[in-house]
PDB file of C-alpha atoms and ligand atoms in Angstrom:
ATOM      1  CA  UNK A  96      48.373-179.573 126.511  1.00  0.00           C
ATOM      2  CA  UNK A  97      49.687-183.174 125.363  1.00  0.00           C
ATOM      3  CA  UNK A  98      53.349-181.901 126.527  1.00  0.00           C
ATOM      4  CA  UNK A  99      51.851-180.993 130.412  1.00  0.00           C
ATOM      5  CA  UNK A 100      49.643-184.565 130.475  1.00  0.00           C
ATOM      6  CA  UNK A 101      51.709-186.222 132.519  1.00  0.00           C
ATOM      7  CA  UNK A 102      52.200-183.794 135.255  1.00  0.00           C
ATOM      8  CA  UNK A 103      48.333-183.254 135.654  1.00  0.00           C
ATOM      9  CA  UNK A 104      48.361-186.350 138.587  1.00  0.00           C
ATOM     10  CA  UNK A 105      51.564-184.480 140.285  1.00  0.00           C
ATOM     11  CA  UNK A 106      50.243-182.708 143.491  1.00  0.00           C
ATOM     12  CA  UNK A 107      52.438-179.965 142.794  1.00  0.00           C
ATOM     13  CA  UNK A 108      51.478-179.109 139.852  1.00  0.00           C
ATOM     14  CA  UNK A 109      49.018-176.754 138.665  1.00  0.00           C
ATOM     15  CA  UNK A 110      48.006-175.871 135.602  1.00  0.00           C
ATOM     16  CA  UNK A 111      46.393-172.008 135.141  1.00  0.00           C
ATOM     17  CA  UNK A 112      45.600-170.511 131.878  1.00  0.00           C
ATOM     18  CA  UNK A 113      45.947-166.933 131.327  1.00  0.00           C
ATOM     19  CA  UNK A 114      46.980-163.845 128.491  1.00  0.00           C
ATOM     20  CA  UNK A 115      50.170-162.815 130.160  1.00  0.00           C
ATOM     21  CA  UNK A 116      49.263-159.706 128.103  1.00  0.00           C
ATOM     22  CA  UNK A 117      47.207-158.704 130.752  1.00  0.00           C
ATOM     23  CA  UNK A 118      47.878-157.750 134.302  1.00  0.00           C
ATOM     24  CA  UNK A 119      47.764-160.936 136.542  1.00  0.00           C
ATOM     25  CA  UNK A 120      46.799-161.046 140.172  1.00  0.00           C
ATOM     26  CA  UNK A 121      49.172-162.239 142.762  1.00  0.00           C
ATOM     27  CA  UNK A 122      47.312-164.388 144.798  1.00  0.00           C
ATOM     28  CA  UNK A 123      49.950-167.049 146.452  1.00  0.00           C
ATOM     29  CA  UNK A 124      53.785-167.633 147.550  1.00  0.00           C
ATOM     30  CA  UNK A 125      55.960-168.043 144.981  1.00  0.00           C
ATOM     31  CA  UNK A 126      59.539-168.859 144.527  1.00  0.00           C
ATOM     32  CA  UNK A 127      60.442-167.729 140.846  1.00  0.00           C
ATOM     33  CA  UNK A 128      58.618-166.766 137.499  1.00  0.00           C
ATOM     34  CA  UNK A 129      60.234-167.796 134.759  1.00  0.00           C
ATOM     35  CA  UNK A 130      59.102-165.812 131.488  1.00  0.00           C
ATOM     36  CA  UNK A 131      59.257-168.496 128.477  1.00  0.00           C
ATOM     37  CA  UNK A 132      55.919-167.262 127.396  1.00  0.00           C
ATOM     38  CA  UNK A 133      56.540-166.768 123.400  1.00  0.00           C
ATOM     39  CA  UNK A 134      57.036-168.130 120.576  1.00  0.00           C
ATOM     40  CA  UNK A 135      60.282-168.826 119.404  1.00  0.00           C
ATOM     41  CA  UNK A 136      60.293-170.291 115.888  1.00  0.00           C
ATOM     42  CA  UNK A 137      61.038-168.213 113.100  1.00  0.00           C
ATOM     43  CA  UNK A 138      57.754-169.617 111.404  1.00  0.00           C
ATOM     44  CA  UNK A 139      55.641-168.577 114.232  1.00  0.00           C
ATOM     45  CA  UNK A 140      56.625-165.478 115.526  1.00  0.00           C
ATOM     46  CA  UNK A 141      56.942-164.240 111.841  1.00  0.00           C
ATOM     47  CA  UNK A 142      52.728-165.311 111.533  1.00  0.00           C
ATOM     48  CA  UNK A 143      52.707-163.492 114.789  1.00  0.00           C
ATOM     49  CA  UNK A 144      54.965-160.134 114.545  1.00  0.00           C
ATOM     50  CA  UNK A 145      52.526-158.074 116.615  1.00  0.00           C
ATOM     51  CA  UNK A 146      51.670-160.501 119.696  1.00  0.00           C
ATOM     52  CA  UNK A 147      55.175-161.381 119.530  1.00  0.00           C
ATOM     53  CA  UNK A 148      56.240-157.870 120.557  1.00  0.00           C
ATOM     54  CA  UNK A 149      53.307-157.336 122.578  1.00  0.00           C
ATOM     55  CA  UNK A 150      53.849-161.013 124.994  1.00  0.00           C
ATOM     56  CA  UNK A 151      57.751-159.658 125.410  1.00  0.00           C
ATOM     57  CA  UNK A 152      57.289-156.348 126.203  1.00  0.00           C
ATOM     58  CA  UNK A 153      54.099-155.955 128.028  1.00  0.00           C
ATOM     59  CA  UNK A 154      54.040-159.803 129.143  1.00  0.00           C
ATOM     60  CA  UNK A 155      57.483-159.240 130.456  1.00  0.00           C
ATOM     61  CA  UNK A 156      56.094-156.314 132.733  1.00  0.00           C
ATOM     62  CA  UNK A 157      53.626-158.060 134.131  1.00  0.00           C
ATOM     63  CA  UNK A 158      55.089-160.484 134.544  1.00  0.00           C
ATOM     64  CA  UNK A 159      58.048-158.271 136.331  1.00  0.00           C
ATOM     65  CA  UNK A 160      55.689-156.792 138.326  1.00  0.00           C
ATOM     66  CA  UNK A 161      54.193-159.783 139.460  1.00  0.00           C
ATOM     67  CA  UNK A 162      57.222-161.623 140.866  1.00  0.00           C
ATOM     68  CA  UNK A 163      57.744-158.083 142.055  1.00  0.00           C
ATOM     69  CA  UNK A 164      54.529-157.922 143.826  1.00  0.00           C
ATOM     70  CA  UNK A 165      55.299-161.562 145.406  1.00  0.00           C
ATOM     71  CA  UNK A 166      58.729-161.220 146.304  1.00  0.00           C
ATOM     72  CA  UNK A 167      59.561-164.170 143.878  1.00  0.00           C
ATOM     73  CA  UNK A 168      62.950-164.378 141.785  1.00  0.00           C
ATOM     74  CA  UNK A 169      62.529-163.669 137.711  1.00  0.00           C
ATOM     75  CA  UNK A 170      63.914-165.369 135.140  1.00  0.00           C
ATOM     76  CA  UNK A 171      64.020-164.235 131.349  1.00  0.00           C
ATOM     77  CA  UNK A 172      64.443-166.502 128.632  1.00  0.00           C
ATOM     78  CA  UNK A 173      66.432-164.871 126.211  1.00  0.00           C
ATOM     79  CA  UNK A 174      67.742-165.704 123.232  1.00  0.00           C
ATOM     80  CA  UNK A 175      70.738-165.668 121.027  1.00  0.00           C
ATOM     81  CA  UNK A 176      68.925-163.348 118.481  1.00  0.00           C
ATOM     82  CA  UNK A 177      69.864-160.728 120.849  1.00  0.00           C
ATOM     83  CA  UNK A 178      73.273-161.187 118.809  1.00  0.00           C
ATOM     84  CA  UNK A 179      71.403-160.724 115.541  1.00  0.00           C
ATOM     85  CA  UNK A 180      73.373-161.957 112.370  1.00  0.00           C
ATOM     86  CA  UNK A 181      76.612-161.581 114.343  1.00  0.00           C
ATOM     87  CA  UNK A 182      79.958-159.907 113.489  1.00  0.00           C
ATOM     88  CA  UNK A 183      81.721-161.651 116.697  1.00  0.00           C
ATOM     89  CA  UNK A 184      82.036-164.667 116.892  1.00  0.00           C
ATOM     90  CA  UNK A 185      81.544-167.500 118.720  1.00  0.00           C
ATOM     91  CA  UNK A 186      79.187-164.859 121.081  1.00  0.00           C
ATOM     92  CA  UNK A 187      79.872-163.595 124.338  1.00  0.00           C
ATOM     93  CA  UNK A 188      77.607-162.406 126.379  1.00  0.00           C
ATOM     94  CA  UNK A 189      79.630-158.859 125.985  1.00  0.00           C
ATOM     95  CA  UNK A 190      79.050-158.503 122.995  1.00  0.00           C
ATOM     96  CA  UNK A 191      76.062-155.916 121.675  1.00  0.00           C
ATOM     97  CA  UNK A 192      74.683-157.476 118.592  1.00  0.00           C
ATOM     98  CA  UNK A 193      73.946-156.774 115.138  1.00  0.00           C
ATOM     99  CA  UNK A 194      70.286-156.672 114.613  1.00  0.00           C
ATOM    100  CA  UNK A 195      68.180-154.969 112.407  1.00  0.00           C
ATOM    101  CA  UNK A 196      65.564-153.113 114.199  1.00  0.00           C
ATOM    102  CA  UNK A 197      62.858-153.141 111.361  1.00  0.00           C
ATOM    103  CA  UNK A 198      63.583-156.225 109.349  1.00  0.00           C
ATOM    104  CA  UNK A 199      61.019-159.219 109.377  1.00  0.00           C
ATOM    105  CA  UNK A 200      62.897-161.161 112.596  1.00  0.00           C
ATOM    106  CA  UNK A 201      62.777-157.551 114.245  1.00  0.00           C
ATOM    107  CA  UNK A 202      59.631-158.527 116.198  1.00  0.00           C
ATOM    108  CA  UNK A 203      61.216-161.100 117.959  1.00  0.00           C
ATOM    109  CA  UNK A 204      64.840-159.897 118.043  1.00  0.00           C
ATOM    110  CA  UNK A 205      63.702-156.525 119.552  1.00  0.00           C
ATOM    111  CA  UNK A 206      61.234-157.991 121.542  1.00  0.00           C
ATOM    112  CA  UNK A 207      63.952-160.314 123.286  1.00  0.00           C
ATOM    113  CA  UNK A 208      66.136-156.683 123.825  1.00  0.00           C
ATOM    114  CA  UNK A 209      63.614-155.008 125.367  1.00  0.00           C
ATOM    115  CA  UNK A 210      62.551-157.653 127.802  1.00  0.00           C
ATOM    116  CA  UNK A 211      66.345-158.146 128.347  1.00  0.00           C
ATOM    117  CA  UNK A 212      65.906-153.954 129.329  1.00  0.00           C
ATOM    118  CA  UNK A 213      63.033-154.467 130.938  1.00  0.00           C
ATOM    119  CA  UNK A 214      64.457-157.468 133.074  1.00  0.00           C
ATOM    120  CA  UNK A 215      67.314-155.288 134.165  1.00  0.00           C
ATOM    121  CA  UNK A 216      65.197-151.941 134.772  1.00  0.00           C
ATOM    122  CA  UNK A 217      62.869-153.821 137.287  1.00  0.00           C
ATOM    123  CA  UNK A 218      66.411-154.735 138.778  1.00  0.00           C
ATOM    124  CA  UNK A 219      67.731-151.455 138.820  1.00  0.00           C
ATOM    125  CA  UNK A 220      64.468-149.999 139.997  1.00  0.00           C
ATOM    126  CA  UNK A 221      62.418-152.486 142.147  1.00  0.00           C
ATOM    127  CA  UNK A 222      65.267-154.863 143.201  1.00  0.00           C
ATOM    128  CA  UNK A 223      63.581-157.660 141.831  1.00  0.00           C
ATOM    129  CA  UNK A 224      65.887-160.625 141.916  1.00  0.00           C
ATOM    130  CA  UNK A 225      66.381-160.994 137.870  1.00  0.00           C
ATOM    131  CA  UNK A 226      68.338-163.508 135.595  1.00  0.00           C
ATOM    132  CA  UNK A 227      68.112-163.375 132.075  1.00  0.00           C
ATOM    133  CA  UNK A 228      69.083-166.651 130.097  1.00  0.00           C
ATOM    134  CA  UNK A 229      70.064-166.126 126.197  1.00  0.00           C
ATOM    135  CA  UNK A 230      68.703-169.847 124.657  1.00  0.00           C
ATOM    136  CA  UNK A 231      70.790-171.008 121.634  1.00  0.00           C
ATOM    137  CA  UNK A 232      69.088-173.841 118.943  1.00  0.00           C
ATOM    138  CA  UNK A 233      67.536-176.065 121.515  1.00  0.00           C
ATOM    139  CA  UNK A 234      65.815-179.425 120.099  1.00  0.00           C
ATOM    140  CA  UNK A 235      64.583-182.776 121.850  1.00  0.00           C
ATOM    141  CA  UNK A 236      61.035-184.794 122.123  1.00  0.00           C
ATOM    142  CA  UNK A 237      57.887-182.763 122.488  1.00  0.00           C
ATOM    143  CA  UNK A 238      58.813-180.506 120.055  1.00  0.00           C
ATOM    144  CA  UNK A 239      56.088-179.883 117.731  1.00  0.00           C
ATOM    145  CA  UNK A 240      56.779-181.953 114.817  1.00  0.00           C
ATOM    146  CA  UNK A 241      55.225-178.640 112.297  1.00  0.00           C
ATOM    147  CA  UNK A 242      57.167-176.204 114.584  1.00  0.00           C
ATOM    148  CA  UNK A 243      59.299-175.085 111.024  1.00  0.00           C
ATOM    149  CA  UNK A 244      62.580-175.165 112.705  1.00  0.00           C
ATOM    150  CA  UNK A 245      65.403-177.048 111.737  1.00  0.00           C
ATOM    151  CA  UNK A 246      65.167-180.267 113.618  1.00  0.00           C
ATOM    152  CA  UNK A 247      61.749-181.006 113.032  1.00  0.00           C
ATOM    153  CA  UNK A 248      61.491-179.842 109.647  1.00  0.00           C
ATOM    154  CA  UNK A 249      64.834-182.214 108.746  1.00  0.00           C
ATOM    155  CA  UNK A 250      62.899-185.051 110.684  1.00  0.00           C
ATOM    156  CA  UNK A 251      59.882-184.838 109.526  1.00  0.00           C
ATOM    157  CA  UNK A 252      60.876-185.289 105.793  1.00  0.00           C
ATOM    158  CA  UNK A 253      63.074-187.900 106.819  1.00  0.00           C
ATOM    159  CA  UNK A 254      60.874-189.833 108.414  1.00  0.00           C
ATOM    160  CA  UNK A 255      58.136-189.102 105.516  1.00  0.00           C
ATOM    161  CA  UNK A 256      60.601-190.070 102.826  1.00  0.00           C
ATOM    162  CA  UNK A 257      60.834-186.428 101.584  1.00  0.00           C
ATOM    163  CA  UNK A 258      63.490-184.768 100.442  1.00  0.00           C
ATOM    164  CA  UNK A 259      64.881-182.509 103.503  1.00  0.00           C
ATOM    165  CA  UNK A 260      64.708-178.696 102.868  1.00  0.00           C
ATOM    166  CA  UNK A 261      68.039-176.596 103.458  1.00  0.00           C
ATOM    167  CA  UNK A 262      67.841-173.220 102.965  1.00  0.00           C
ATOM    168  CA  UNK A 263      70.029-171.109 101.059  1.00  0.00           C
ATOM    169  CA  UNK A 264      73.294-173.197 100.170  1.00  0.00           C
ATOM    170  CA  UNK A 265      73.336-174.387 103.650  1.00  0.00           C
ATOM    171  CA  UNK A 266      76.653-172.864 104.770  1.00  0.00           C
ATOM    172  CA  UNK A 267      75.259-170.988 107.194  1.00  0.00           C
ATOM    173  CA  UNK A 268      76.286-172.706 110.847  1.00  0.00           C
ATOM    174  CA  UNK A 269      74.413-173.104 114.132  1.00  0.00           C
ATOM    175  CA  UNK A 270      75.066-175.091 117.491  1.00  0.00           C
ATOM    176  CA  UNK A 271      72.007-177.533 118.866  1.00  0.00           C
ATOM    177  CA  UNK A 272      71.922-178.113 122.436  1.00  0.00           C
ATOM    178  CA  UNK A 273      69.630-180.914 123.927  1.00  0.00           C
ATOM    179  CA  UNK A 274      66.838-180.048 126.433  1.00  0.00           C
ATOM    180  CA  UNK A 275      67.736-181.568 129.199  1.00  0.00           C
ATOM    181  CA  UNK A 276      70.776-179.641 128.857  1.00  0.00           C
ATOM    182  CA  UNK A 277      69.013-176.940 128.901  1.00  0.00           C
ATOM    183  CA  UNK A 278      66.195-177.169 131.695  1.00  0.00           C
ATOM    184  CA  UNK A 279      69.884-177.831 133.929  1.00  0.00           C
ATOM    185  CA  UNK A 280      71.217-174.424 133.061  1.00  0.00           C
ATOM    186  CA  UNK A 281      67.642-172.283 133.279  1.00  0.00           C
ATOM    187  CA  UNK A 282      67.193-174.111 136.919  1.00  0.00           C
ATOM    188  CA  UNK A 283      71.125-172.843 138.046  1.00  0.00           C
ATOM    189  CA  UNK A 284      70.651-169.568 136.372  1.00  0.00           C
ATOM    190  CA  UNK A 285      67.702-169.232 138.471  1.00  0.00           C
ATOM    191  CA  UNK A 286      68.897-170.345 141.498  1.00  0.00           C
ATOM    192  CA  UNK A 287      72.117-168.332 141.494  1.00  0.00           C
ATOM    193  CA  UNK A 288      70.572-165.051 140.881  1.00  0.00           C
ATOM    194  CA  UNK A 289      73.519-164.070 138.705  1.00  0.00           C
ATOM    195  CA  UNK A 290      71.909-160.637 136.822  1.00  0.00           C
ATOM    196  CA  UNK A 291      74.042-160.211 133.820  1.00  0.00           C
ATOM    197  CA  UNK A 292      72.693-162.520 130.650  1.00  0.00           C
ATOM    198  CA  UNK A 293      74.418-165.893 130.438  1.00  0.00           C
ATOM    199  CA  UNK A 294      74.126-167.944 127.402  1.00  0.00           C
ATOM    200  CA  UNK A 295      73.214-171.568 127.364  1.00  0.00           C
ATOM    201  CA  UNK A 296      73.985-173.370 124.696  1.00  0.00           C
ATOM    202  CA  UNK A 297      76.392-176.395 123.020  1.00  0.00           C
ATOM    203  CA  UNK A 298      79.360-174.851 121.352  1.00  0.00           C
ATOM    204  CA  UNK A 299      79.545-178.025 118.764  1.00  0.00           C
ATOM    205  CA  UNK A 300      78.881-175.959 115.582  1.00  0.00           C
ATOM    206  CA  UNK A 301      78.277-177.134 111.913  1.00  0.00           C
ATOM    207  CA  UNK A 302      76.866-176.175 108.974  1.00  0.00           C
ATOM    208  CA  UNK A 303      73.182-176.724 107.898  1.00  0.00           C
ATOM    209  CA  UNK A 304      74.324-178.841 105.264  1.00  0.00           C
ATOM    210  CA  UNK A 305      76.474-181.455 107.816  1.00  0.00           C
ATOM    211  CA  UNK A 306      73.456-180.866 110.199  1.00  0.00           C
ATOM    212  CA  UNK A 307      71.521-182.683 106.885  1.00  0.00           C
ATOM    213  CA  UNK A 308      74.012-185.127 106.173  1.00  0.00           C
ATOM    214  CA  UNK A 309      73.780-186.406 110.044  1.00  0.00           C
ATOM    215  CA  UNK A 310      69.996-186.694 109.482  1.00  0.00           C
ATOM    216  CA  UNK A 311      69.991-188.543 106.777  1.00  0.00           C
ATOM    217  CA  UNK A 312      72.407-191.161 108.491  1.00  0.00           C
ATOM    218  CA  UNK A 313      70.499-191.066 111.420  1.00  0.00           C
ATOM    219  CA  UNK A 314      67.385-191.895 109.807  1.00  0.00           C
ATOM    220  CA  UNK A 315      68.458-193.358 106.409  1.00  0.00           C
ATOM    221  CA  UNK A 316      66.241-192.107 104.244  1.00  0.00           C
ATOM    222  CA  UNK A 317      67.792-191.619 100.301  1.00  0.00           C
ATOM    223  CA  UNK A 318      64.897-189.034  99.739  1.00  0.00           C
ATOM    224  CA  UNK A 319      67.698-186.347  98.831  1.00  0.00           C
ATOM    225  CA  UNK A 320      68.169-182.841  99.572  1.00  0.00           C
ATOM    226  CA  UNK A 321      66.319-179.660  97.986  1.00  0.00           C
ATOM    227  CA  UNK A 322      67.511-176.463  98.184  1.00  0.00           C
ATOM    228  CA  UNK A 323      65.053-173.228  99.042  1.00  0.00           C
ATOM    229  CA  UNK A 324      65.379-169.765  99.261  1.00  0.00           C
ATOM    230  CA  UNK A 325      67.585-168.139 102.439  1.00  0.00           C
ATOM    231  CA  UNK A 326      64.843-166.150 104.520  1.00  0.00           C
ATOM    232  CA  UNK A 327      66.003-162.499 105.145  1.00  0.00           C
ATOM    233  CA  UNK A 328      68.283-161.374 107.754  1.00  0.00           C
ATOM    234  CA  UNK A 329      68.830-165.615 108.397  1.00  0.00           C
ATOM    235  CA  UNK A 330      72.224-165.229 110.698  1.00  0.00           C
ATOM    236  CA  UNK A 331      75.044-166.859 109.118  1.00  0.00           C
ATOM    237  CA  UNK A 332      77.170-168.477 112.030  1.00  0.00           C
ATOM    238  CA  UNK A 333      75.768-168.686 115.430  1.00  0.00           C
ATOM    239  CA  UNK A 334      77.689-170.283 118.339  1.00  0.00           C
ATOM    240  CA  UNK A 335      77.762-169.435 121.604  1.00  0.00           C
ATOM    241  CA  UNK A 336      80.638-168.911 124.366  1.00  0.00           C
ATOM    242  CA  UNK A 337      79.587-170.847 127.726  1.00  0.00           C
ATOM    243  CA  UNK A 338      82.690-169.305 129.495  1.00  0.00           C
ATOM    244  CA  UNK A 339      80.504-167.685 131.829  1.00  0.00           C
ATOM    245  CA  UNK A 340      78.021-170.484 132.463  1.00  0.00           C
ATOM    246  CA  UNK A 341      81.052-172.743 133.254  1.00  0.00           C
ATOM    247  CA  UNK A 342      82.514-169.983 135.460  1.00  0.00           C
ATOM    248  CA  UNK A 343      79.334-168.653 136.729  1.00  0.00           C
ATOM    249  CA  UNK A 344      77.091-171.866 137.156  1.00  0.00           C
ATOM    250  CA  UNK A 345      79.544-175.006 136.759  1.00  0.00           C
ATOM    251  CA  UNK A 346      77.324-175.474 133.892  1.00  0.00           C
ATOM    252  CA  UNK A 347      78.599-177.033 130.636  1.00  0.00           C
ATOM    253  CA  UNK A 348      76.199-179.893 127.934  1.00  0.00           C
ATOM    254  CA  UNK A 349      76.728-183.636 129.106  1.00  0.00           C
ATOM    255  CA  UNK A 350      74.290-184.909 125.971  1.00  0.00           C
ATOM    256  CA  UNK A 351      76.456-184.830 122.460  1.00  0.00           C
ATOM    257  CA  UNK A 352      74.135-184.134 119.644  1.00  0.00           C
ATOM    258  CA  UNK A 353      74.035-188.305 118.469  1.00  0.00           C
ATOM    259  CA  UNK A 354      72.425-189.122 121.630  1.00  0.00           C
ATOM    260  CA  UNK A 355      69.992-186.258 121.310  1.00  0.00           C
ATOM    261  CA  UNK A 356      69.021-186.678 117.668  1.00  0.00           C
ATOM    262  CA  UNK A 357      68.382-190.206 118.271  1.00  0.00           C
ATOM    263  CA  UNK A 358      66.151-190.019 121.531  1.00  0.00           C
ATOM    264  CA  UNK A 359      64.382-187.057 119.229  1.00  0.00           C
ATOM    265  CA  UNK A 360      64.062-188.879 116.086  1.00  0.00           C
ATOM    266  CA  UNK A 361      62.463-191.632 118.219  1.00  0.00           C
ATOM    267  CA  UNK A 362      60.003-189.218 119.422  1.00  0.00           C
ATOM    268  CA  UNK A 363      59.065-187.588 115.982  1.00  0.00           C
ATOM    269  CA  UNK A 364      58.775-191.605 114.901  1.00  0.00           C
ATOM    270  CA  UNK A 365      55.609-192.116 117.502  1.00  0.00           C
ATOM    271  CA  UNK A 366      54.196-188.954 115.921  1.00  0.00           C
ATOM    272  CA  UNK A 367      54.204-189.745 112.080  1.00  0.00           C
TER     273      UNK A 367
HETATM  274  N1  UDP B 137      66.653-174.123 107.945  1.00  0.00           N
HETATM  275  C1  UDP B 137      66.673-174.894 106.783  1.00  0.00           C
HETATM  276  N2  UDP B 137      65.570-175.637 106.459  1.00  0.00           N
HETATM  277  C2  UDP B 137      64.437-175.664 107.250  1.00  0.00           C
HETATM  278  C3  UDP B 137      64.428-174.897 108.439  1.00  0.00           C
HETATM  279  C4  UDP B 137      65.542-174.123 108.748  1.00  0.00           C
HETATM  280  O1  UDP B 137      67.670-174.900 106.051  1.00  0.00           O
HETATM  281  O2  UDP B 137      63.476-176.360 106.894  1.00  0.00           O
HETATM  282  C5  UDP B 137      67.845-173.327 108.298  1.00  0.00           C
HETATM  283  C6  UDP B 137      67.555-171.859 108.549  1.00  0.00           C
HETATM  284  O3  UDP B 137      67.622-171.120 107.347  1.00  0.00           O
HETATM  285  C7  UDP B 137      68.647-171.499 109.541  1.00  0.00           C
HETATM  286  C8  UDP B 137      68.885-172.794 110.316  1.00  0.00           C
HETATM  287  O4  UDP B 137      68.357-173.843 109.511  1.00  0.00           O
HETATM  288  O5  UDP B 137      69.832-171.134 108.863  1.00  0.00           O
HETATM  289  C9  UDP B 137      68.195-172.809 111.667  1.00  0.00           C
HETATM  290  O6  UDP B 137      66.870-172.397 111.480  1.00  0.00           O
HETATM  291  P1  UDP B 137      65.767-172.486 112.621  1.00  0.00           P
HETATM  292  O7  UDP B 137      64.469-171.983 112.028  1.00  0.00           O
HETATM  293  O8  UDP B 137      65.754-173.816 113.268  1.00  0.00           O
HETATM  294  O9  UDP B 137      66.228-171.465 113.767  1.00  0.00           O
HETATM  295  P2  UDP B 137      67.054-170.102 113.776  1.00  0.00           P
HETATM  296  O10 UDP B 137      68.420-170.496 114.223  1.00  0.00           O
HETATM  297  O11 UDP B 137      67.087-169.491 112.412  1.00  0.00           O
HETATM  298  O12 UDP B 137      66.319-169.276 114.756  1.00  0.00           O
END
């Protein structure tokens, strides 16, 4: 609610709260749904493995069928656990993944497939305008500061003067694109109408461990590093190929990850 206060004044805005879990009534023009409704941290959707598979498959219907019933466009945020812990790499778009349908992250990976099925059936079937984004590590202010991913959790015991938390020897790589980087490709993507899935994402990749060292410069805390378990099934390189969002939507990242931590680490500062 903090993160929508200052669009409340905006005369275009309005704010209606509902269980996309249930049917919703269409009841007004509109120009595109965009389907962002669930969570998306590991430490969340793994409280939450049941809603989590409920809010992408049956939210993603009615929500479908909604923007079907109103003649609006669709967009599906996606995700690049569609790619699971994966054997090509960096990731096309092409490529088909290595999940594992029953492991712990299998509510949110399979949910994210489905809706990705789902997206494209109501294409197929209904000719419902579709677009289906697949969201690498995204980070930036209004994150929530106990949100358990990376760049909070780094932050936070930065800016506490605790010792930040890697996970497993910290070898394992991902790529962190900035929000605004983001919100620039989802509003394209949208626009364009492009069906097949496009990833959006910044193809800068380094290991945890470097991702640990830059925090600690950034913020200069000498607090240290522990070292914690690996959680199961935790991918071990992720980065994504934005060939087609270059091609497709003349999209590429214009912040570099310095810029980002630091406007984000200013945030996190106002919060602690
Ligand atoms: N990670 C870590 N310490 C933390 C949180 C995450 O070492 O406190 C690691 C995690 O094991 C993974 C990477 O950082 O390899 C990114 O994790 P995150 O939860 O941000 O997102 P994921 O990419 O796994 O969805």
């Amino acid at each position: 609610m903090e993160n929508l206060a200052h669009l409340r004044a905006a005369p275009a805005f309005r704010f209606v709260e509902a269980d996309v879990c249930e049917p919703l009534a269409v009841d007004e023009r509109v120009d595109y749904v965009m389907n962002l409704a669930s969570p998306a941290s590991p430490k969340d959707y793994l409280e939450h493995p049941v809603e989590t598979l409920r809010v992408g498959s049956e939210g993603t219907r009615n929500l479908l069928e909604y923007a079907k019933g109103c003649g609006a466009g669709f967009l599906l945020a996606s995700t690049s656990e569609c790619y699971g812990d994966p054997l090509e790499h960096p990731q096309r778009e092409t490529y088909w993944g290595n999940v594992n349908p029953n492991g712990p992250r299998s509510c949110y990976d399979e949910a994210k497939r489905f809706a990705e099925a789902m997206t494209m059936a109501y294409r197929r079937a209904h000719g419902v305008k579709t677009s289906i984004v697949r969201i690498f590590n995204t980070f930036g202010p209004r994150m929530k500061l106990d949100d358990g991913r990376v760049v909070p959790s780094f932050m936070g015991s930065a800016l506490r003067g605790e010792p930040i938390t890697v996970f497993g020897d910290g070898l394992q790589t991902r790529s962190f694109c900035y929000v605004s980087d983001l919100v620039d490709g989802i509003v394209r993507l949208a626009e364009s109408g492009y069906a097949e899935p496009v990833n959006i994402g910044n193809p800068v990749e380094m290991t945890v461990l470097e991702f640990a060292r830059a925090i600690e410069q950034l913020t200069g805390t000498t607090a240290g590093i522990v070292f914690e378990p690996l959680p199961e099934d935790d991918p071990k390189r992720r980065q994504p190929d934005i060939t087609r969002a270059r091609e497709v939507l003349g999209w590429e990242p214009k912040v570099d990850l310095e810029t980002g931590l630091r406007r984000t680490v200013e945030y996190f500062r106002t919060r602690i």
